[in-house]
mmCIF file of C-alpha atoms in Angstrom:
data_model
loop_
_atom_site.group_PDB
_atom_site.id
_atom_site.type_symbol
_atom_site.label_atom_id
_atom_site.label_comp_id
_atom_site.label_asym_id
_atom_site.label_seq_id
_atom_site.Cartn_x
_atom_site.Cartn_y
_atom_site.Cartn_z
ATOM 1 C CA MET A 1 -45.150 -19.515 55.172
ATOM 2 C CA PRO A 2 -44.232 -15.779 53.799
ATOM 3 C CA VAL A 3 -41.272 -14.448 55.926
ATOM 4 C CA GLU A 4 -41.026 -10.336 55.892
ATOM 5 C CA PRO A 5 -37.262 -9.298 54.734
ATOM 6 C CA ARG A 6 -35.289 -7.688 57.227
ATOM 7 C CA SER A 7 -31.850 -6.148 57.733
ATOM 8 C CA LEU A 8 -28.844 -8.599 57.900
ATOM 9 C CA LYS A 9 -27.337 -7.694 61.262
ATOM 10 C CA ARG A 10 -24.027 -9.980 60.897
ATOM 11 C CA LEU A 11 -21.907 -11.245 58.160
ATOM 12 C CA GLY A 12 -19.354 -13.827 58.289
ATOM 13 C CA PHE A 13 -17.485 -16.071 55.973
ATOM 14 C CA LEU A 14 -16.314 -19.811 56.064
ATOM 15 C CA HIS A 15 -13.102 -21.220 54.839
ATOM 16 C CA ILE A 16 -11.827 -24.531 54.359
ATOM 17 C CA ALA A 17 -8.100 -23.316 54.502
ATOM 18 C CA PRO A 18 -7.122 -25.627 51.809
ATOM 19 C CA PHE A 19 -3.411 -26.335 51.042
ATOM 20 C CA SER A 20 -1.036 -28.611 48.732
ATOM 21 C CA ALA A 21 0.512 -31.807 49.699
ATOM 22 C CA ASP A 22 3.784 -30.414 48.848
ATOM 23 C CA ASP A 23 3.695 -27.114 50.332
ATOM 24 C CA PRO A 24 1.155 -27.210 53.175
ATOM 25 C CA GLY A 25 2.632 -24.036 55.227
ATOM 26 C CA THR A 26 1.773 -21.648 52.330
ATOM 27 C CA GLY A 27 -1.867 -22.623 52.365
ATOM 28 C CA LEU A 28 -2.107 -22.287 56.153
ATOM 29 C CA ARG A 29 -0.186 -18.988 56.216
ATOM 30 C CA ASP A 30 -2.514 -17.654 53.305
ATOM 31 C CA ALA A 31 -5.809 -18.448 55.431
ATOM 32 C CA ILE A 32 -4.440 -16.684 58.187
ATOM 33 C CA ASP A 33 -3.622 -13.640 55.969
ATOM 34 C CA LEU A 34 -7.232 -13.975 54.643
ATOM 35 C CA PHE A 35 -8.794 -13.704 57.879
ATOM 36 C CA ARG A 36 -6.693 -10.551 58.493
ATOM 37 C CA TYR A 37 -8.268 -9.136 55.562
ATOM 38 C CA ALA A 38 -11.815 -9.888 56.308
ATOM 39 C CA GLU A 39 -11.437 -8.257 59.652
ATOM 40 C CA PHE A 40 -10.091 -5.259 57.664
ATOM 41 C CA LEU A 41 -13.089 -5.169 55.578
ATOM 42 C CA GLY A 42 -15.300 -5.296 58.662
ATOM 43 C CA PHE A 43 -16.725 -8.905 58.737
ATOM 44 C CA ASP A 44 -17.957 -10.086 61.956
ATOM 45 C CA SER A 45 -16.788 -13.507 62.182
ATOM 46 C CA GLY A 46 -14.792 -16.030 60.267
ATOM 47 C CA TRP A 47 -15.202 -19.489 60.457
ATOM 48 C CA LEU A 48 -12.917 -22.642 59.808
ATOM 49 C CA ARG A 49 -14.199 -25.691 57.906
ATOM 50 C CA THR A 50 -12.509 -28.737 59.702
ATOM 51 C CA ARG A 51 -11.635 -31.714 57.953
ATOM 52 C CA HIS A 52 -9.588 -34.802 58.410
ATOM 53 C CA MET A 53 -7.307 -36.621 56.108
ATOM 54 C CA GLN A 54 -7.892 -33.914 53.630
ATOM 55 C CA TYR A 55 -6.050 -31.335 52.011
ATOM 56 C CA GLY A 56 -7.690 -28.436 54.279
ATOM 57 C CA VAL A 57 -7.049 -27.369 57.986
ATOM 58 C CA THR A 58 -7.038 -30.381 60.373
ATOM 59 C CA ALA A 59 -6.414 -29.117 63.650
ATOM 60 C CA PRO A 60 -8.852 -26.693 64.823
ATOM 61 C CA GLY A 61 -7.566 -25.583 68.244
ATOM 62 C CA VAL A 62 -4.089 -24.940 66.701
ATOM 63 C CA MET A 63 -5.398 -22.950 63.887
ATOM 64 C CA LEU A 64 -8.005 -20.829 66.232
ATOM 65 C CA GLY A 65 -4.787 -20.059 68.568
ATOM 66 C CA ALA A 66 -2.834 -18.696 65.501
ATOM 67 C CA LEU A 67 -5.748 -16.812 64.300
ATOM 68 C CA SER A 68 -6.219 -15.292 67.858
ATOM 69 C CA GLN A 69 -2.817 -13.749 67.598
ATOM 70 C CA ALA A 70 -3.018 -12.450 64.328
ATOM 71 C CA THR A 71 -6.368 -10.719 64.544
ATOM 72 C CA GLU A 72 -7.748 -8.352 67.000
ATOM 73 C CA ARG A 73 -11.771 -8.083 66.683
ATOM 74 C CA ILE A 74 -13.259 -10.489 64.286
ATOM 75 C CA GLN A 75 -15.098 -13.331 65.924
ATOM 76 C CA LEU A 76 -13.403 -16.896 65.043
ATOM 77 C CA GLY A 77 -15.560 -20.194 64.688
ATOM 78 C CA ASN A 78 -15.815 -23.435 63.428
ATOM 79 C CA ALA A 79 -18.155 -24.883 61.151
ATOM 80 C CA VAL A 80 -18.022 -27.494 62.323
ATOM 81 C CA ILE A 81 -15.769 -29.452 64.524
ATOM 82 C CA PRO A 82 -16.893 -33.353 63.918
ATOM 83 C CA MET A 83 -16.923 -34.684 67.680
ATOM 84 C CA GLU A 84 -16.564 -38.270 66.342
ATOM 85 C CA PHE A 85 -12.770 -37.318 66.138
ATOM 86 C CA GLU A 86 -12.624 -35.621 69.405
ATOM 87 C CA ASN A 87 -11.905 -36.463 73.317
ATOM 88 C CA PRO A 88 -14.159 -33.943 74.990
ATOM 89 C CA LEU A 89 -11.606 -33.361 77.660
ATOM 90 C CA SER A 90 -8.798 -32.511 75.455
ATOM 91 C CA LEU A 91 -10.944 -30.452 73.010
ATOM 92 C CA ALA A 92 -12.131 -28.526 76.132
ATOM 93 C CA GLU A 93 -8.783 -27.743 76.985
ATOM 94 C CA ASP A 94 -7.443 -26.741 73.317
ATOM 95 C CA LEU A 95 -10.687 -24.542 73.170
ATOM 96 C CA GLY A 96 -10.094 -22.699 76.637
ATOM 97 C CA VAL A 97 -6.534 -21.993 75.636
ATOM 98 C CA ALA A 98 -7.669 -20.443 72.235
ATOM 99 C CA ASP A 99 -10.596 -18.416 73.452
ATOM 100 C CA LEU A 100 -8.263 -17.032 76.300
ATOM 101 C CA LEU A 101 -5.738 -15.814 73.924
ATOM 102 C CA SER A 102 -8.420 -14.382 71.627
ATOM 103 C CA GLY A 103 -9.961 -12.456 74.300
ATOM 104 C CA GLY A 104 -13.347 -14.349 74.241
ATOM 105 C CA ARG A 105 -13.719 -14.385 70.556
ATOM 106 C CA LEU A 106 -14.245 -17.974 69.985
ATOM 107 C CA ARG A 107 -17.883 -19.622 68.500
ATOM 108 C CA PRO A 108 -16.937 -23.177 68.071
ATOM 109 C CA GLY A 109 -19.511 -25.067 66.121
ATOM 110 C CA LEU A 110 -20.017 -28.979 66.594
ATOM 111 C CA SER A 111 -21.564 -31.868 64.939
ATOM 112 C CA VAL A 112 -21.970 -35.615 66.124
ATOM 113 C CA HIS A 113 -22.043 -38.441 63.566
ATOM 114 C CA PRO A 114 -20.665 -41.863 63.498
ATOM 115 C CA PRO A 115 -17.296 -42.185 61.582
ATOM 116 C CA SER A 116 -17.754 -42.825 57.668
ATOM 117 C CA PHE A 117 -14.652 -44.875 56.949
ATOM 118 C CA ASP A 118 -14.569 -48.136 56.029
ATOM 119 C CA ASP A 119 -14.176 -50.559 59.100
ATOM 120 C CA ASP A 120 -10.207 -51.214 58.407
ATOM 121 C CA VAL A 121 -9.736 -47.608 58.258
ATOM 122 C CA LYS A 122 -11.506 -46.942 61.535
ATOM 123 C CA ASP A 123 -9.583 -49.714 63.141
ATOM 124 C CA VAL A 124 -6.132 -47.896 62.450
ATOM 125 C CA VAL A 125 -7.557 -44.237 62.984
ATOM 126 C CA PHE A 126 -9.658 -45.076 66.208
ATOM 127 C CA GLY A 127 -8.568 -48.432 67.372
ATOM 128 C CA PRO A 128 -10.908 -51.402 67.859
ATOM 129 C CA GLY A 129 -12.708 -49.502 70.680
ATOM 130 C CA TRP A 130 -14.799 -47.104 67.943
ATOM 131 C CA ARG A 131 -17.456 -50.293 67.773
ATOM 132 C CA TYR A 132 -18.430 -49.708 71.354
ATOM 133 C CA GLU A 133 -17.938 -45.815 71.435
ATOM 134 C CA ASP A 134 -21.055 -43.489 71.919
ATOM 135 C CA TYR A 135 -20.912 -41.010 68.825
ATOM 136 C CA GLY A 136 -24.200 -39.358 69.822
ATOM 137 C CA TYR A 137 -25.183 -36.122 71.378
ATOM 138 C CA ASP A 138 -23.860 -37.091 74.946
ATOM 139 C CA ARG A 139 -20.025 -35.869 73.551
ATOM 140 C CA ILE A 140 -21.451 -32.668 73.158
ATOM 141 C CA HIS A 141 -23.093 -32.562 76.678
ATOM 142 C CA ARG A 142 -19.874 -33.749 77.970
ATOM 143 C CA LEU A 143 -17.956 -31.140 76.332
ATOM 144 C CA VAL A 144 -20.476 -28.383 77.652
ATOM 145 C CA SER A 145 -20.253 -29.800 81.318
ATOM 146 C CA LEU A 146 -16.265 -29.314 81.265
ATOM 147 C CA LEU A 147 -16.052 -26.055 79.522
ATOM 148 C CA ARG A 148 -18.531 -24.967 82.339
ATOM 149 C CA GLY A 149 -16.136 -26.283 84.854
ATOM 150 C CA GLU A 150 -18.000 -29.410 86.168
ATOM 151 C CA LYS A 151 -15.551 -31.312 88.715
ATOM 152 C CA VAL A 152 -14.018 -34.084 87.332
ATOM 153 C CA ARG A 153 -12.195 -35.249 90.199
ATOM 154 C CA ASP A 154 -11.601 -35.042 94.154
ATOM 155 C CA LEU A 155 -8.124 -34.053 94.993
ATOM 156 C CA GLY A 156 -6.546 -35.244 98.313
ATOM 157 C CA GLU A 157 -4.396 -33.378 100.676
ATOM 158 C CA TYR A 158 -1.129 -32.099 98.598
ATOM 159 C CA GLN A 159 1.891 -34.467 99.458
ATOM 160 C CA GLY A 160 4.524 -32.197 98.375
ATOM 161 C CA PHE A 161 5.714 -33.683 95.196
ATOM 162 C CA GLY A 162 5.796 -31.655 91.845
ATOM 163 C CA GLY A 163 4.256 -28.859 92.910
ATOM 164 C CA ASP A 164 0.663 -28.070 94.060
ATOM 165 C CA PHE A 165 -0.715 -27.433 90.513
ATOM 166 C CA ASP A 166 -3.456 -30.087 90.163
ATOM 167 C CA SER A 167 -7.069 -29.092 89.639
ATOM 168 C CA GLU A 168 -10.622 -30.477 90.149
ATOM 169 C CA THR A 169 -11.376 -29.489 86.686
ATOM 170 C CA VAL A 170 -10.478 -28.794 83.312
ATOM 171 C CA GLN A 171 -8.164 -25.992 82.712
ATOM 172 C CA PRO A 172 -7.958 -23.364 81.652
ATOM 173 C CA LEU A 173 -11.605 -22.331 81.673
ATOM 174 C CA SER A 174 -12.756 -19.346 79.817
ATOM 175 C CA PRO A 175 -15.672 -17.697 81.043
ATOM 176 C CA GLY A 176 -18.845 -17.606 78.522
ATOM 177 C CA LEU A 177 -17.182 -20.164 76.093
ATOM 178 C CA ALA A 178 -19.678 -22.830 76.704
ATOM 179 C CA ASP A 179 -22.597 -20.282 75.789
ATOM 180 C CA ARG A 180 -21.143 -19.522 72.483
ATOM 181 C CA LEU A 181 -21.247 -22.976 71.108
ATOM 182 C CA SER A 182 -23.380 -23.962 68.125
ATOM 183 C CA TYR A 183 -24.466 -26.939 66.257
ATOM 184 C CA GLY A 184 -24.461 -27.815 62.801
ATOM 185 C CA ALA A 185 -28.041 -29.109 62.197
ATOM 186 C CA GLY A 186 -29.554 -30.359 58.995
ATOM 187 C CA SER A 187 -32.996 -31.920 60.071
ATOM 188 C CA LEU A 188 -35.719 -31.274 61.935
ATOM 189 C CA ARG A 189 -34.835 -33.594 64.908
ATOM 190 C CA SER A 190 -31.138 -32.004 65.065
ATOM 191 C CA ALA A 191 -32.505 -28.371 64.971
ATOM 192 C CA ARG A 192 -35.018 -29.312 67.935
ATOM 193 C CA TRP A 193 -32.179 -30.931 70.098
ATOM 194 C CA ALA A 194 -29.773 -27.973 69.478
ATOM 195 C CA GLY A 195 -32.490 -25.600 70.626
ATOM 196 C CA GLN A 196 -33.519 -27.634 73.761
ATOM 197 C CA SER A 197 -29.949 -27.746 74.529
ATOM 198 C CA GLY A 198 -29.612 -24.091 74.684
ATOM 199 C CA LEU A 199 -26.959 -24.007 71.676
ATOM 200 C CA GLY A 200 -26.686 -21.990 68.666
ATOM 201 C CA LEU A 201 -27.844 -23.256 65.310
ATOM 202 C CA LEU A 202 -25.735 -23.497 62.057
ATOM 203 C CA VAL A 203 -27.229 -24.253 58.931
ATOM 204 C CA SER A 204 -25.640 -24.797 55.437
ATOM 205 C CA ASN A 205 -26.209 -25.516 51.881
ATOM 206 C CA ILE A 206 -26.633 -29.353 52.948
ATOM 207 C CA GLY A 207 -30.243 -30.136 54.390
ATOM 208 C CA SER A 208 -32.982 -32.738 54.477
ATOM 209 C CA THR A 209 -36.254 -33.171 53.074
ATOM 210 C CA GLU A 210 -38.859 -33.737 55.480
ATOM 211 C CA ASN A 211 -42.604 -33.514 55.809
ATOM 212 C CA GLY A 212 -42.840 -33.845 52.010
ATOM 213 C CA ILE A 213 -41.189 -30.516 51.717
ATOM 214 C CA ARG A 214 -38.684 -30.684 48.641
ATOM 215 C CA ASP A 215 -37.787 -26.901 48.063
ATOM 216 C CA PHE A 216 -34.533 -26.635 50.000
ATOM 217 C CA ASP A 217 -35.283 -22.961 51.057
ATOM 218 C CA GLU A 218 -38.683 -24.032 52.650
ATOM 219 C CA ALA A 219 -37.032 -26.971 54.020
ATOM 220 C CA GLN A 220 -34.409 -24.978 55.836
ATOM 221 C CA ALA A 221 -36.877 -22.507 56.989
ATOM 222 C CA ALA A 222 -38.760 -25.296 58.775
ATOM 223 C CA VAL A 223 -35.442 -26.412 60.350
ATOM 224 C CA ILE A 224 -34.796 -22.932 61.785
ATOM 225 C CA ARG A 225 -38.504 -22.458 62.993
ATOM 226 C CA GLU A 226 -38.090 -25.714 64.954
ATOM 227 C CA TYR A 227 -35.070 -24.771 66.581
ATOM 228 C CA ARG A 228 -36.631 -21.418 67.424
ATOM 229 C CA SER A 229 -39.581 -23.206 68.946
ATOM 230 C CA ALA A 230 -37.574 -25.630 70.706
ATOM 231 C CA LEU A 231 -34.875 -23.114 72.110
ATOM 232 C CA ALA A 232 -34.486 -23.418 76.082
ATOM 233 C CA GLU A 233 -36.270 -20.962 78.082
ATOM 234 C CA ARG A 234 -34.402 -17.491 78.691
ATOM 235 C CA ARG A 235 -31.917 -18.234 76.032
ATOM 236 C CA SER A 236 -31.709 -16.306 72.845
ATOM 237 C CA GLY A 237 -29.586 -18.664 70.432
ATOM 238 C CA ILE A 238 -27.980 -17.147 67.324
ATOM 239 C CA ALA A 239 -28.961 -18.747 64.173
ATOM 240 C CA ALA A 240 -26.470 -18.783 61.540
ATOM 241 C CA GLN A 241 -26.739 -19.909 57.715
ATOM 242 C CA ALA A 242 -23.819 -20.618 55.468
ATOM 243 C CA ARG A 243 -24.262 -20.456 51.725
ATOM 244 C CA VAL A 244 -21.891 -20.343 48.694
ATOM 245 C CA VAL A 245 -21.961 -17.087 47.151
ATOM 246 C CA VAL A 246 -20.383 -16.419 43.969
ATOM 247 C CA PRO A 247 -20.492 -12.514 42.750
ATOM 248 C CA THR A 248 -19.460 -11.786 39.400
ATOM 249 C CA ASP A 249 -19.512 -8.104 39.556
ATOM 250 C CA GLU A 250 -15.542 -6.463 39.049
ATOM 251 C CA THR A 251 -14.291 -9.970 37.617
ATOM 252 C CA SER A 252 -12.014 -10.236 34.872
ATOM 253 C CA PRO A 253 -13.492 -12.434 31.740
ATOM 254 C CA GLU A 254 -11.065 -15.256 32.795
ATOM 255 C CA GLN A 255 -12.214 -14.979 36.377
ATOM 256 C CA LYS A 256 -15.732 -14.947 35.668
ATOM 257 C CA VAL A 257 -15.465 -18.183 33.241
ATOM 258 C CA ARG A 258 -13.955 -19.995 36.305
ATOM 259 C CA TYR A 259 -16.876 -19.082 38.382
ATOM 260 C CA GLU A 260 -19.358 -20.131 35.992
ATOM 261 C CA GLU A 261 -17.787 -23.305 35.524
ATOM 262 C CA TYR A 262 -17.306 -23.950 39.023
ATOM 263 C CA VAL A 263 -20.990 -23.620 39.614
ATOM 264 C CA ALA A 264 -22.088 -25.491 36.641
ATOM 265 C CA ARG A 265 -19.939 -28.665 37.959
ATOM 266 C CA ARG A 266 -22.121 -28.271 41.210
ATOM 267 C CA THR A 267 -25.363 -27.699 39.991
ATOM 268 C CA PRO A 268 -26.424 -30.834 38.762
ATOM 269 C CA ARG A 269 -26.344 -32.506 42.587
ATOM 270 C CA THR A 270 -29.185 -29.821 43.758
ATOM 271 C CA ALA A 271 -31.575 -31.303 41.139
ATOM 272 C CA LYS A 272 -32.374 -34.738 43.017
ATOM 273 C CA ILE A 273 -32.426 -36.050 46.587
ATOM 274 C CA LEU A 274 -29.308 -38.008 47.389
ATOM 275 C CA GLY A 275 -29.261 -41.173 49.383
ATOM 276 C CA GLU A 276 -32.733 -41.305 51.465
ATOM 277 C CA LYS A 277 -33.514 -37.427 52.032
ATOM 278 C CA THR A 278 -30.335 -35.307 51.493
ATOM 279 C CA ILE A 279 -30.923 -32.174 49.611
ATOM 280 C CA ILE A 280 -28.551 -29.510 48.496
ATOM 281 C CA ALA A 281 -28.983 -25.788 47.907
ATOM 282 C CA PRO A 282 -27.715 -24.075 44.574
ATOM 283 C CA ASP A 283 -25.049 -21.849 44.766
ATOM 284 C CA ARG A 284 -25.860 -18.144 44.292
ATOM 285 C CA ILE A 285 -24.177 -16.541 41.633
ATOM 286 C CA GLY A 286 -24.580 -13.456 39.343
ATOM 287 C CA SER A 287 -24.493 -9.781 39.771
ATOM 288 C CA THR A 288 -25.037 -8.042 43.415
ATOM 289 C CA GLU A 289 -28.685 -7.430 42.150
ATOM 290 C CA ASP A 290 -29.128 -10.903 41.320
ATOM 291 C CA ILE A 291 -27.582 -12.312 44.602
ATOM 292 C CA VAL A 292 -29.593 -9.899 46.777
ATOM 293 C CA GLU A 293 -32.878 -10.493 45.206
ATOM 294 C CA GLY A 294 -32.426 -14.331 45.803
ATOM 295 C CA LEU A 295 -31.587 -13.881 49.157
ATOM 296 C CA LEU A 296 -34.540 -11.643 49.829
ATOM 297 C CA GLY A 297 -36.796 -14.188 48.511
ATOM 298 C CA ASP A 298 -35.282 -16.921 50.454
ATOM 299 C CA PRO A 299 -37.576 -17.596 53.704
ATOM 300 C CA SER A 300 -34.961 -19.469 55.499
ATOM 301 C CA PHE A 301 -32.460 -16.156 55.076
ATOM 302 C CA ASN A 302 -35.131 -13.713 56.388
ATOM 303 C CA LEU A 303 -35.163 -15.982 59.792
ATOM 304 C CA VAL A 304 -31.341 -15.937 60.595
ATOM 305 C CA ASP A 305 -29.484 -13.885 62.609
ATOM 306 C CA GLU A 306 -26.246 -13.997 60.479
ATOM 307 C CA PHE A 307 -25.208 -15.029 57.254
ATOM 308 C CA ILE A 308 -21.808 -16.695 56.460
ATOM 309 C CA VAL A 309 -20.669 -16.669 52.932
ATOM 310 C CA GLU A 310 -18.823 -20.059 52.061
ATOM 311 C CA LEU A 311 -15.653 -19.646 50.105
ATOM 312 C CA PRO A 312 -15.390 -22.153 47.140
ATOM 313 C CA PHE A 313 -12.408 -24.202 48.042
ATOM 314 C CA GLU A 314 -11.611 -24.734 44.545
ATOM 315 C CA LEU A 315 -10.961 -21.230 43.534
ATOM 316 C CA GLU A 316 -7.609 -19.342 44.245
ATOM 317 C CA PRO A 317 -6.592 -16.822 47.016
ATOM 318 C CA SER A 318 -7.511 -13.891 44.810
ATOM 319 C CA ASP A 319 -10.748 -15.029 43.935
ATOM 320 C CA TRP A 320 -11.572 -15.573 47.776
ATOM 321 C CA ARG A 321 -10.667 -11.892 48.395
ATOM 322 C CA HIS A 322 -12.561 -10.638 45.536
ATOM 323 C CA ILE A 323 -15.478 -12.519 47.141
ATOM 324 C CA LEU A 324 -15.163 -11.032 50.356
ATOM 325 C CA GLU A 325 -14.682 -7.567 49.154
ATOM 326 C CA GLN A 326 -18.162 -7.960 47.000
ATOM 327 C CA CYS A 327 -19.828 -9.048 49.831
ATOM 328 C CA ALA A 328 -18.611 -6.560 52.181
ATOM 329 C CA ASN A 329 -18.733 -3.647 49.918
ATOM 330 C CA ARG A 330 -21.643 -4.479 47.899
ATOM 331 C CA ILE A 331 -23.841 -7.335 48.752
ATOM 332 C CA GLY A 332 -23.627 -6.806 52.754
ATOM 333 C CA PRO A 333 -24.777 -3.072 52.511
ATOM 334 C CA ALA A 334 -27.340 -3.994 49.817
ATOM 335 C CA LEU A 335 -29.162 -6.463 52.808
ATOM 336 C CA GLY A 336 -28.711 -3.607 55.198
ATOM 337 C CA TRP A 337 -25.549 -4.698 56.779
ATOM 338 C CA ARG A 338 -22.806 -2.189 57.986
ATOM 339 C CA PRO A 339 -19.150 -3.266 58.283
ATOM 340 C CA ALA A 340 -17.923 -3.327 62.188
ATOM 341 C CA GLY A 341 -15.837 -0.150 61.908
ATOM 342 C CA GLU A 342 -19.141 1.957 60.398
ATOM 343 C CA ARG A 343 -21.241 1.113 63.427
#
């Protein structure tokens, strides 16, 4: 189904905040500096890619709190927080604190999936109760209810011990935070659920082949349309798309070779179906003209409200800055986007 190209309204970036095992603090501080730089360039949003037991940012609430104090305007998101590792109550508390510190700039992205570790590892990480836990959508429903201030308990009359500080709800509550949640969807079913639940939509370079559609861009366009058609009445959910973009304009010869080798290592996986139905989008590499032409010809890109540049985590801080500069100064404007300071 052809889609009319339209101007890009919002531009963000996604970072895993990688660090080395022998000096993790430097990597985390570098990530904060990168968010500051993206804000300076006029990006609308910066997103953290949460990982557990990997060399990337693992504590989304803590990192969002730090970023809230290091930036002033840019929206701060997660793409995504895997809910199998989270207690909805403690996560609601963490997000509430970070959102209030940021002045209401958080955009948490969420996902649900059963833990993928071997059983013996799950016993260590989650305890034996993981076998009976519900890792489905109900975890997000519980989080949403808590963020909206759903009453958790009844309080009796104050007895004079410890100060009268008890609350019937999760604290602190941050107005509007629940309305800024998004769900990371890769299938028609999950996109439909996100729309019906009134959440925003996050799609990435990983998707599913369904209804005989093998082309990644067409498959993702179908996912976004499913979300739009299912969106809860009277809600205007934001659909955001994240893709790896590697611009080669204004690179050094060594840098260009490194970019090309990075993409070449990853390209073979895009030519086949992984597992039962997983498909992966090719990285977009090339000049501004190449990248813009490819995006405008992508039916899924022309359906989203926001484009998020996935920074290749195997590259270096200077490379990430270069990619952000090219996207803010050349690629974004060529797509009709304007930096925040120019609107």
